[in-house]
Coordinates of C-alpha atoms in Angstrom, one line a residue:
Chain L
D17 CA 0.0 0.0 0.0
T18 CA 1.3 3.4 -0.9
G19 CA -1.1 5.2 1.4
V20 CA -3.8 7.8 0.7
S21 CA -2.3 10.8 -1.2
Q22 CA -3.7 14.3 -1.5
D23 CA -2.8 17.1 -3.8
P24 CA -2.0 19.9 -3.3
R25 CA -0.7 19.8 0.3
H26 CA -1.1 23.5 0.6
K27 CA -3.3 26.1 -1.2
I28 CA -3.6 29.8 -0.7
T29 CA -6.4 31.6 -2.5
K30 CA -8.2 34.8 -2.5
R31 CA -11.8 35.1 -1.3
G32 CA -14.2 34.4 -4.2
Q33 CA -11.9 32.1 -6.1
N34 CA -12.7 28.4 -6.8
V35 CA -10.4 25.7 -5.6
T36 CA -10.2 21.9 -6.3
F37 CA -8.5 19.3 -4.2
R38 CA -7.7 15.7 -5.3
C39 CA -7.5 12.5 -3.2
D40 CA -6.1 9.2 -4.4
P41 CA -7.2 6.4 -2.0
I42 CA -5.3 3.2 -1.3
S43 CA -5.8 0.9 -4.3
E44 CA -8.8 -1.4 -4.0
H45 CA -10.3 0.7 -1.2
N46 CA -13.9 1.1 -2.3
R47 CA -14.9 3.8 0.2
L48 CA -13.6 7.3 0.2
Y49 CA -14.3 10.0 2.8
W50 CA -13.8 13.7 3.0
Y51 CA -13.4 15.5 6.4
R52 CA -12.7 19.1 7.3
Q53 CA -10.5 20.0 10.3
T54 CA -10.2 23.5 11.6
L55 CA -7.5 24.7 14.0
G56 CA -7.8 23.1 17.5
Q57 CA -10.6 20.8 16.5
G58 CA -11.1 17.3 15.5
P59 CA -12.0 16.4 11.9
E60 CA -15.7 16.8 10.9
F61 CA -17.3 14.5 8.4
L62 CA -18.3 16.0 5.0
T63 CA -19.2 13.2 2.7
Y64 CA -18.3 9.7 1.6
F65 CA -18.4 7.6 -1.6
Q66 CA -18.8 3.9 -2.1
N67 CA -17.2 3.3 -5.4
E68 CA -18.5 6.1 -7.6
A69 CA -21.8 6.7 -5.6
Q70 CA -21.9 9.5 -3.1
L71 CA -23.9 7.9 -0.3
E72 CA -23.9 10.5 2.4
K73 CA -23.4 14.3 2.7
S74 CA -23.1 16.3 6.0
R75 CA -25.1 19.5 6.5
L76 CA -21.6 21.1 6.6
L77 CA -21.4 20.6 2.9
S78 CA -23.0 23.8 1.6
D79 CA -24.0 24.2 -2.0
R80 CA -20.7 25.8 -2.7
F81 CA -19.0 22.4 -2.1
S82 CA -19.1 19.5 -4.5
A83 CA -17.4 16.2 -4.5
E84 CA -17.0 13.7 -7.2
R85 CA -15.5 10.2 -7.7
P86 CA -16.3 9.6 -11.4
K87 CA -14.6 6.2 -11.9
G88 CA -14.6 5.0 -8.3
S89 CA -10.9 5.6 -7.8
F90 CA -9.7 9.2 -7.1
S91 CA -12.0 11.9 -5.9
T92 CA -12.1 15.7 -6.2
L93 CA -13.5 18.2 -3.8
E94 CA -14.3 21.6 -5.2
I95 CA -15.2 24.7 -3.3
Q96 CA -16.7 27.5 -5.3
R97 CA -16.6 31.2 -4.3
T98 CA -14.3 30.5 -1.3
E99 CA -14.9 32.4 1.9
Q100 CA -12.4 33.0 4.8
G101 CA -14.4 30.5 6.9
D102 CA -13.4 27.8 4.4
S103 CA -9.8 28.0 5.7
A104 CA -9.1 24.6 7.2
M105 CA -7.3 21.3 6.6
Y106 CA -9.3 19.0 4.2
L107 CA -8.6 15.4 5.0
C108 CA -9.4 12.4 2.8
A109 CA -9.6 8.8 4.1
S110 CA -10.4 5.4 2.5
S111 CA -11.4 2.0 3.6
K112 CA -11.5 -1.5 2.0
P113 CA -14.5 -3.8 1.6
S114 CA -13.4 -6.4 4.1
H115 CA -12.6 -3.8 6.8
Q116 CA -14.9 -0.9 6.4
E117 CA -14.5 0.0 10.1
T118 CA -10.9 1.1 9.5
Q119 CA -10.3 4.4 7.8
Y120 CA -6.8 5.3 6.6
F121 CA -6.2 9.0 6.3
G122 CA -4.1 11.1 3.9
P123 CA -1.8 13.9 4.9
G124 CA -4.5 16.6 4.1
T125 CA -4.7 19.7 2.0
R126 CA -4.3 22.9 4.0
L127 CA -6.4 25.7 2.6
L128 CA -5.9 29.4 3.4
V129 CA -8.4 31.9 2.1
L130 CA -7.3 35.5 2.2
Chain R
G8 CA -26.0 15.3 17.2
E9 CA -23.6 12.9 18.8
D10 CA -20.7 14.3 20.7
V11 CA -17.2 13.1 21.8
E12 CA -15.4 15.0 24.5
Q13 CA -11.7 14.9 25.6
S14 CA -9.5 16.9 27.9
L15 CA -7.4 19.2 25.8
F16 CA -4.0 18.9 27.4
L17 CA -1.9 16.3 29.2
S18 CA 1.8 16.5 30.3
V19 CA 3.8 13.6 31.5
R20 CA 7.4 12.8 32.2
E21 CA 9.4 10.6 29.8
G22 CA 9.1 7.0 31.0
D23 CA 5.8 7.5 32.9
S24 CA 2.5 6.1 31.7
S25 CA 0.0 8.5 30.0
V26 CA -3.7 8.0 30.3
I27 CA -5.9 9.9 27.8
N28 CA -9.6 9.9 28.5
C29 CA -12.7 10.3 26.2
T30 CA -16.4 10.3 26.8
Y31 CA -19.1 10.0 24.1
T32 CA -22.8 10.2 23.9
D33 CA -23.8 7.8 21.2
S34 CA -25.2 4.7 22.9
S35 CA -25.2 2.9 19.5
S36 CA -21.5 3.3 18.9
T37 CA -20.1 0.1 17.2
Y38 CA -16.4 1.0 17.0
L39 CA -14.3 3.4 19.0
Y40 CA -10.9 4.6 17.8
W41 CA -7.7 6.3 18.8
Y42 CA -5.8 8.3 16.2
K43 CA -2.5 10.2 16.5
Q44 CA -1.8 13.4 14.7
E45 CA 1.7 15.0 14.6
P46 CA 2.2 18.6 13.5
G47 CA 1.2 19.2 9.9
A48 CA 0.4 15.6 9.3
G49 CA -2.7 13.5 8.7
L50 CA -4.2 11.1 11.2
Q51 CA -2.5 7.8 12.0
L52 CA -4.7 5.0 13.3
L53 CA -3.3 3.7 16.6
T54 CA -5.9 1.2 17.7
Y55 CA -9.6 0.6 17.8
I56 CA -12.0 -1.5 19.8
F57 CA -15.3 -3.1 19.0
S58 CA -18.1 -2.0 21.4
N59 CA -18.6 -5.5 22.8
M60 CA -15.1 -5.6 24.2
D61 CA -13.9 -3.9 27.3
M62 CA -10.2 -4.0 26.9
K63 CA -7.6 -4.3 24.1
Q64 CA -3.8 -4.3 24.4
D65 CA -1.3 -3.7 21.7
Q66 CA 2.3 -3.4 22.7
R67 CA 2.6 -0.2 24.8
L68 CA -1.1 0.8 24.2
T69 CA -4.0 -0.4 26.3
V70 CA -7.6 0.7 25.5
L71 CA -10.3 0.4 28.1
L72 CA -14.0 0.8 27.3
N73 CA -16.7 1.3 29.9
K74 CA -19.8 1.1 27.7
K75 CA -22.2 1.8 30.6
D76 CA -20.5 5.1 31.4
K77 CA -19.6 5.7 27.7
H78 CA -16.0 6.2 28.7
L79 CA -12.9 5.3 26.6
S80 CA -9.3 5.6 27.7
L81 CA -5.9 5.1 26.1
R82 CA -3.0 4.2 28.2
I83 CA 0.5 4.6 26.8
A84 CA 3.1 2.8 28.8
D85 CA 6.7 4.0 29.0
T86 CA 5.8 7.3 27.3
Q87 CA 8.6 8.6 25.0
T88 CA 9.2 12.0 23.5
G89 CA 8.1 10.7 20.1
D90 CA 4.7 10.1 21.6
S91 CA 4.2 13.9 21.8
A92 CA 1.3 14.6 19.5
I93 CA -2.5 15.2 19.5
Y94 CA -4.6 12.2 20.2
F95 CA -8.1 12.0 18.8
C96 CA -10.9 9.7 20.1
A97 CA -13.5 8.9 17.5
E98 CA -16.6 6.7 17.3
T99 CA -18.9 5.4 14.6
A100 CA -22.3 4.0 15.0
N101 CA -22.7 2.5 11.6
Y102 CA -19.8 0.2 11.0
G103 CA -17.4 2.6 9.5
Q104 CA -19.3 5.3 7.8
N105 CA -19.0 8.8 9.1
F106 CA -16.8 9.1 12.2
V107 CA -17.4 11.6 15.0
F108 CA -14.1 12.9 16.4
G109 CA -13.4 14.5 19.7
P110 CA -11.4 17.8 19.9
G111 CA -8.1 16.0 20.5
T112 CA -5.8 15.8 23.5
R113 CA -2.4 17.4 23.1
L114 CA 0.1 15.2 24.9
S115 CA 3.4 16.8 25.9
V116 CA 6.2 14.5 27.0
L117 CA 8.8 16.2 29.2
P118 CA 12.4 14.9 29.4

């Protein structure tokens, strides 16, 4: 396993711009999760996919946020019209069919909105 | 919604045992977890316990679960400076879908 990877690791953007983050899960992991972590807090669940299907979305995921996993492998998280309150670490995790209870996390993408 | 609480800070001397505590509200939790996060890094899974167990030991780590009181603890034996990090407690009520995390306990290990 090469681990969950995320790109970019850091992103600085101006308020109102759109940003897109990518997550590559561990190969053969069918579930992929997105979380948001603000400073001094634990991660908060945003959404998750089983294969290409988005099965659950948190109320935290406003209509400016959209996530996709078109081929059931990598996923993208897009934030449109970014706001300063979107500044956070965005974490991706994945799990495999035989052990769905265990999520493996990537290093995260740290977003700063100026 | 469901909630997970932890004390925010813990300091111990190198070589001592550390005990990090967590309480949760979800009576239907199925799995409970301990993750470690070092500065600027993602979360590393340390250990987890199924809700029908009351103890799990893995090398220097011992997890105790009191389901009646909804209390989870992580004991680290012979704490080392490399154990300095933030430790997150998390639970899931639906076999691994969305996790609910606590705010994290910052462990400082003093030489």
